[in-house]
Short mmCIF file of C-alpha atoms and ligand atoms in Angstrom, two decimals:
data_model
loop_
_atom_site.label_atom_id
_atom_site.label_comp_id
_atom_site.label_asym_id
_atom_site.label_seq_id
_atom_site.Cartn_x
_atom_site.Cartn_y
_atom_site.Cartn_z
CA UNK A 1 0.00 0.00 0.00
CA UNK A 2 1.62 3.30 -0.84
CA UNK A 3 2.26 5.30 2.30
CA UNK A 4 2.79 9.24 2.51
CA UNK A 5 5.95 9.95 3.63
CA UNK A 6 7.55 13.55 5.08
CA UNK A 7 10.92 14.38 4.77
CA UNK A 8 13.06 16.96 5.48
CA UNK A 9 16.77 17.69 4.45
CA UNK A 10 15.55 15.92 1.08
CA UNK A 11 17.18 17.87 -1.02
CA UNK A 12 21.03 16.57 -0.49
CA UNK A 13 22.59 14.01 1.30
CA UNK A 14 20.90 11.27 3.68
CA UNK A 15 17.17 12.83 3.35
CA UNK A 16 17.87 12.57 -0.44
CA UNK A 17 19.10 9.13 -0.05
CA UNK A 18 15.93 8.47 2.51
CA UNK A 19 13.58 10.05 -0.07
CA UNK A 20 14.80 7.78 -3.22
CA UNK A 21 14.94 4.75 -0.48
CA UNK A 22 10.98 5.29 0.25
CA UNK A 23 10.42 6.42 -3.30
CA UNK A 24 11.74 3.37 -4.72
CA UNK A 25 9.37 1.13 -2.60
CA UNK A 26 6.11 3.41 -4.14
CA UNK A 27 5.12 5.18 -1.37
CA UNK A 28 4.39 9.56 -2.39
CA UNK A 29 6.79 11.96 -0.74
CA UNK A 30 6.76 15.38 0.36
CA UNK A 31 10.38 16.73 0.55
CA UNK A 32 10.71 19.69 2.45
CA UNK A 33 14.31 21.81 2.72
CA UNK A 34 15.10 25.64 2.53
CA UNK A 35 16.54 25.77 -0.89
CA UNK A 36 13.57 25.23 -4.09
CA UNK A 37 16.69 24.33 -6.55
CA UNK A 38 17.55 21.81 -4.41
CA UNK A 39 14.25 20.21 -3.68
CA UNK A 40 13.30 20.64 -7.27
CA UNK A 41 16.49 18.47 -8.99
CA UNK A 42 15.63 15.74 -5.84
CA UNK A 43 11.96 15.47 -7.44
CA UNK A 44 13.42 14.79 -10.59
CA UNK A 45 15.71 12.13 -9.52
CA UNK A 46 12.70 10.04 -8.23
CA UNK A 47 11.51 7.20 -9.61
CA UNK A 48 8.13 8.33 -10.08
CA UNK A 49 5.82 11.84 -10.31
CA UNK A 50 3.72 11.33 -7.12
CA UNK A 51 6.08 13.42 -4.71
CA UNK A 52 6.24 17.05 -4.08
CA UNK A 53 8.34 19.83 -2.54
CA UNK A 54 8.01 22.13 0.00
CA UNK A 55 10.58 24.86 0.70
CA UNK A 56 10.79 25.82 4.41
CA UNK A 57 12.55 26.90 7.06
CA UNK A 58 11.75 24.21 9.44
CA UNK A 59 13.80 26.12 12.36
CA UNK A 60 11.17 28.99 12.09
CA UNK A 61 7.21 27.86 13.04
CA UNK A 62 6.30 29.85 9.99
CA UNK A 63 8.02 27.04 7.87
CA UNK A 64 6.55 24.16 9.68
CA UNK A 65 3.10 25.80 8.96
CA UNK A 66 3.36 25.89 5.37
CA UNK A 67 4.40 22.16 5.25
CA UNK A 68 1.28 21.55 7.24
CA UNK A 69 -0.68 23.90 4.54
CA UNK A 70 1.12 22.27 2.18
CA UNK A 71 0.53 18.73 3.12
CA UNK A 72 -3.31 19.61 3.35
CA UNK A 73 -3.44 21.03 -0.08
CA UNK A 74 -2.75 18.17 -1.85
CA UNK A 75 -4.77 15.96 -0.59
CA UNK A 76 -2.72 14.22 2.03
CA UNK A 77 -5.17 13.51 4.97
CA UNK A 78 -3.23 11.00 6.25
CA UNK A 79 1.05 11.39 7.37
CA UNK A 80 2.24 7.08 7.84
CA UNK A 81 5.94 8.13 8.40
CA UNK A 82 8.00 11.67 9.08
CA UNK A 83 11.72 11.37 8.41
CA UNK A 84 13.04 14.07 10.20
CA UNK A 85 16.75 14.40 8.95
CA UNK A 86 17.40 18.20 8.31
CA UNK A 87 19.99 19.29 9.97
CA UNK A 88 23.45 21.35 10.62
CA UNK A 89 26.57 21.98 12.50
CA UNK A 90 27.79 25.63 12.94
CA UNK A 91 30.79 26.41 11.48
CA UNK A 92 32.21 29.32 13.82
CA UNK A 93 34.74 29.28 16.95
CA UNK A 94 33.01 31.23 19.59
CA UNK A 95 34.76 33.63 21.34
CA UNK A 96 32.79 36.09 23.39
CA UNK A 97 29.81 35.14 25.55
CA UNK A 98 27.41 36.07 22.99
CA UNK A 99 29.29 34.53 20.14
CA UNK A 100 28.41 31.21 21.95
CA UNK A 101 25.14 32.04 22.93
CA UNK A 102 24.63 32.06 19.25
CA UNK A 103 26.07 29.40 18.20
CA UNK A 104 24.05 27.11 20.57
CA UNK A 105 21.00 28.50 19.28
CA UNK A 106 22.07 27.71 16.05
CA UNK A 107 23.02 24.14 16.82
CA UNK A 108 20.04 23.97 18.26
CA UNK A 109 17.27 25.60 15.84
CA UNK A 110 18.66 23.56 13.14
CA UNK A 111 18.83 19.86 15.10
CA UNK A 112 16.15 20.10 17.58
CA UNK A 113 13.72 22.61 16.06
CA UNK A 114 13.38 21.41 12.52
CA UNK A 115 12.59 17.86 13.84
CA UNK A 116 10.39 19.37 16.97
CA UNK A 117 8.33 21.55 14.80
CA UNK A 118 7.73 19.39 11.86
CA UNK A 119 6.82 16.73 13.86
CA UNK A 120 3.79 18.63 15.98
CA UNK A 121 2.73 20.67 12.90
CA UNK A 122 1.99 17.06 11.23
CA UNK A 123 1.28 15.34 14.25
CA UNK A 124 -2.72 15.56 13.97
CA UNK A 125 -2.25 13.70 10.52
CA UNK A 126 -0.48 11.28 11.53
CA UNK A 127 -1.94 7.67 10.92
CA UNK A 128 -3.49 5.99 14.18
CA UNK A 129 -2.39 3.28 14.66
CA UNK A 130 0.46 2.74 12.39
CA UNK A 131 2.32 6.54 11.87
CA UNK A 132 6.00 6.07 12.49
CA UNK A 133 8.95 8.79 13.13
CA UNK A 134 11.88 8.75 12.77
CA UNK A 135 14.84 11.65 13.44
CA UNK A 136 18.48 11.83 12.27
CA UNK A 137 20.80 11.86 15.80
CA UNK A 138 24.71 11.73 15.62
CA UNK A 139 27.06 9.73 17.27
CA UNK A 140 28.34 13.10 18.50
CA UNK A 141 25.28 12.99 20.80
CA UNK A 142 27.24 9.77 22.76
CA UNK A 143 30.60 10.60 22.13
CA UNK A 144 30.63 14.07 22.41
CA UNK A 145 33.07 16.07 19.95
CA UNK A 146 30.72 18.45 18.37
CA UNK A 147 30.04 20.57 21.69
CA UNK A 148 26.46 22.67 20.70
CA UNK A 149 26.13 20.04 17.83
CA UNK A 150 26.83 17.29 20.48
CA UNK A 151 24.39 18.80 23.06
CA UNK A 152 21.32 19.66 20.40
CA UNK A 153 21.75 15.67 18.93
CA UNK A 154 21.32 14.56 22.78
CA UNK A 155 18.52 16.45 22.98
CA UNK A 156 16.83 15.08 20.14
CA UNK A 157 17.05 11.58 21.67
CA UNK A 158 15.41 12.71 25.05
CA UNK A 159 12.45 13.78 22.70
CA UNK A 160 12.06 10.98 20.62
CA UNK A 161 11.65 8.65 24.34
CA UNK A 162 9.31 11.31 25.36
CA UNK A 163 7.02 11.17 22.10
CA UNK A 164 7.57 7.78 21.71
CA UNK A 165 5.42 7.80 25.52
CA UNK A 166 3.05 10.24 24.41
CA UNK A 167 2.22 8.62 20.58
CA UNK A 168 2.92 4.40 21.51
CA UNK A 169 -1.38 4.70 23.08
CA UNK A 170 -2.14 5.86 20.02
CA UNK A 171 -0.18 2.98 17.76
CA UNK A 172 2.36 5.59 16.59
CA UNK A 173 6.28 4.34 17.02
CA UNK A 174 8.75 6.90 17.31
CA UNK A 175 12.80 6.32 16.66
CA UNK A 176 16.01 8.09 15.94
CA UNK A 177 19.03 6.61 13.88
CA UNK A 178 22.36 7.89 15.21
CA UNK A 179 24.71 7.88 12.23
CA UNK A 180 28.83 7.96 12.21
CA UNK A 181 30.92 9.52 9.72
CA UNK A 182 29.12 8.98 6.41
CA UNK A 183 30.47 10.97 3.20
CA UNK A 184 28.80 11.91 0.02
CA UNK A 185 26.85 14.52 2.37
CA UNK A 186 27.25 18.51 2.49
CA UNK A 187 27.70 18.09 6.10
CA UNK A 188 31.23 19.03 6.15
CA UNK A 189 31.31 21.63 3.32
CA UNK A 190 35.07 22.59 2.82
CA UNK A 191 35.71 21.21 6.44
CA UNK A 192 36.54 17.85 5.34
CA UNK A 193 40.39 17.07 5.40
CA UNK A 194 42.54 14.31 4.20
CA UNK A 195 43.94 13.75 7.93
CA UNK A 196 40.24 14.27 9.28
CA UNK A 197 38.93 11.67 7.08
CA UNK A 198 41.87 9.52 7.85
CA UNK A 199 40.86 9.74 11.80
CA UNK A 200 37.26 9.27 11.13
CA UNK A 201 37.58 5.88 9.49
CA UNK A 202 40.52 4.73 11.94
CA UNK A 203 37.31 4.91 14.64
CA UNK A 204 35.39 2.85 12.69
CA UNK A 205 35.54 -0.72 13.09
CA UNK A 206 34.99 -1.13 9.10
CA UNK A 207 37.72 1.37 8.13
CA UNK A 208 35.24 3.35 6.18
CA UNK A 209 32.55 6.15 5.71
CA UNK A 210 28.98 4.82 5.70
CA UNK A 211 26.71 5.94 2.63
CA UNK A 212 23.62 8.16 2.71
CA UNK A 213 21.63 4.75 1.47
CA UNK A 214 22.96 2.86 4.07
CA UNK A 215 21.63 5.14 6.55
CA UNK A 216 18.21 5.26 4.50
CA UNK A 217 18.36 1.60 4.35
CA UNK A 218 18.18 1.62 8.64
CA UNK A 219 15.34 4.54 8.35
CA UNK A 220 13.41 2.43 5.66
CA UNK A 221 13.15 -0.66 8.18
CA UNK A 222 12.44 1.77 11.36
CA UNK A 223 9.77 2.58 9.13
CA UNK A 224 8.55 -0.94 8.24
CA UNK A 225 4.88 -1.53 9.64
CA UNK A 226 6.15 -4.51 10.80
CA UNK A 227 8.39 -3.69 13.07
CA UNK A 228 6.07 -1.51 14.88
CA UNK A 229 7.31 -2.66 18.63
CA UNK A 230 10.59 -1.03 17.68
CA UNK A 231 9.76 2.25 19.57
CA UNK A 232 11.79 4.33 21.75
CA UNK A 233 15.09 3.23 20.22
CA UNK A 234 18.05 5.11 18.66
CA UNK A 235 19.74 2.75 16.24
CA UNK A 236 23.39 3.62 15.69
CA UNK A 237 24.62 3.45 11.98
CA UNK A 238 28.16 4.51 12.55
CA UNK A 239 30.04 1.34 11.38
CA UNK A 240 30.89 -0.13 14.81
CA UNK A 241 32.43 3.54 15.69
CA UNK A 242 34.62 3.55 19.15
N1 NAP B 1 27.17 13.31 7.29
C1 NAP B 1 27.45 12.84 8.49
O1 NAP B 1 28.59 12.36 8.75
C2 NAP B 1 26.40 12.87 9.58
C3 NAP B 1 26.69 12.17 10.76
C4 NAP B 1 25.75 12.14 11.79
C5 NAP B 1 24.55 12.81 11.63
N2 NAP B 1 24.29 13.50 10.48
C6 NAP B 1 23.00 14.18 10.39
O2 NAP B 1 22.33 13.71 9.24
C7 NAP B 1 21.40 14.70 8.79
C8 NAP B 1 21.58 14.90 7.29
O3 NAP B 1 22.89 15.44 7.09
P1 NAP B 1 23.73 15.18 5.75
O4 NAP B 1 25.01 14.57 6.15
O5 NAP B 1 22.90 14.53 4.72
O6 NAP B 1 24.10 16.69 5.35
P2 NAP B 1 23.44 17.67 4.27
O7 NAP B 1 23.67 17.14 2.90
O8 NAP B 1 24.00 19.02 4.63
O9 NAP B 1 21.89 17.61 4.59
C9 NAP B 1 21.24 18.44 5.53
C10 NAP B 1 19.95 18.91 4.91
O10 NAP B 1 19.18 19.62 5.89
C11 NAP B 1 18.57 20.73 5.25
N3 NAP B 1 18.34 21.75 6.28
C12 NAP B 1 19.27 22.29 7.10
N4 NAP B 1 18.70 23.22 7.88
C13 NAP B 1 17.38 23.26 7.56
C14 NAP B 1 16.29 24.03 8.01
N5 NAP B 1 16.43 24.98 8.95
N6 NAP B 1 15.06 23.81 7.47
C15 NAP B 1 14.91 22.87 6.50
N7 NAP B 1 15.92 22.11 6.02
C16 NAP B 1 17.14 22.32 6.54
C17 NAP B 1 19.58 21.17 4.19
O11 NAP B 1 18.96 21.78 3.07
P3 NAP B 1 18.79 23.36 2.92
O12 NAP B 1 20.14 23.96 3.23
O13 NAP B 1 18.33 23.54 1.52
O14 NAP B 1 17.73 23.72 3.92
C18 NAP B 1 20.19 19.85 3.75
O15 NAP B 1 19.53 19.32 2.60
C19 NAP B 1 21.68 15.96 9.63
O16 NAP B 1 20.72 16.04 10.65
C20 NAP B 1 23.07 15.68 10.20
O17 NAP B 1 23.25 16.36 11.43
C21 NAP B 1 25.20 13.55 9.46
#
């Protein structure tokens, strides 16, 4: 049965990889990201013409209302699964007080807000029983490292237990996947060095990145009606990481 299926960051990296992962298995998509262009060449890279986009800021409640208006527009009266995988590391070295005051609010609009909002602007749509979420964590958030990025992937996993309490009466399972180092992404933008990757992979107990589609492969099956008593859980995709 084709299922309607949210996500956000669609429009590079794992949510792409997500979106084609869903796509491919016929369910309709609604791909949601800041930049059209983006969202626009993702469409056209799906395997079929039942999928739209939605350009938002999903840090910004404004944004998470025009998916909703979106969503209700065309036709979708039903949400079965919400892949909430837009997200972002600031790229600045506080150095004043207020410098770090902003970049925790950054850290933390664009991990814990985009997922938070999105989620409770759909979350009247969502099937009952049978809806399942899902949001995009870090390894950071056990290991630490990433400092605000750390902190605001941490957080996301204290509300995915909580919602998973709130939603599991209604039938609705709620999970995070905590990925490792995985390339082919614009996570790291020009931050990305030779020696960097080199120590990345050396933690790994496969001695190598993980793809977007592997990480989509683990969201796909989170997603899988039948493994609906999966609830609660953050599944780590970070190829046996230390
Ligand atoms: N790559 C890794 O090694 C890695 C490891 C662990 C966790 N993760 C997490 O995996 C998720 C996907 O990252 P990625 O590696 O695929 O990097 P990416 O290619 O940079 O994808 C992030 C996506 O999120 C979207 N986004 C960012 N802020 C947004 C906002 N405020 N509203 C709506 N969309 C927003 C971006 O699109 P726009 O700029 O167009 O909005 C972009 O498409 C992120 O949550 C990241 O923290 C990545």
């Amino acid at each position: 049965m084709e299922r309607t299926v949210v996500v956000s960051g669609a429009g590079s990296g794992i949510g792409l990889a997500v979106a084609r992962r869903f796509a491919q298995g016929g369910d309709a998509l609604v791909l949601v990201g800041r930049r059209p262009e983006r969202l626009d060449a993702a469409l056209k890279t799906l395997p079929h013409g039942r999928s739209v986009a939605v350009a938002a800021d999903l840090s910004d409640p404004a944004g998470a209302e025009r998916v909703r208006a979106a969503v209700a527009a065309q036709g979708h009266d039903r949400i079965d699964v919400v892949v909430a995988c837009a997200g972002a590391v600031t790229r600045a070295t506080p150095v004043t007080l207020a410098d770090v005051a902003d970049v925790w609010r950054a850290d933390f609009r664009a991990n814990v807000l985009t997922a938070v909002l999105l989620v409770q602007a759909l979350r009247e749509r969502l099937t009952r029983p049978g809806a399942r979420v899902v949001a995009v964590s870090s390894i950071a958030a056990f290991r630490g490292g990433g400092d605000s990025y750390s902190a605001a992937k941490a957080a996301l996993v204290g509300w995915v237990r909580s919602l998973a309490l709130e939603l599991g009466p209604e039938g609705i399972g709620v999970n995070a996947v905590a990925p490792g180092y995985v390339a082919g992404t614009e996570f790291f933008g020009d931050r990305m060095t030779p020696a960097r990757h080199e120590r990345l992979v050396a933690r790994t107990a496969l001695r190598r990145p993980g793809t977007p589609e592997e990480v989509a492969a683990v969201v796909w099956a989170l997603a899988d009606p039948a493994a609906a008593y999966v609830t609660g859980a953050v599944v780590r995709v970070d190829g046996g990481a230390i």
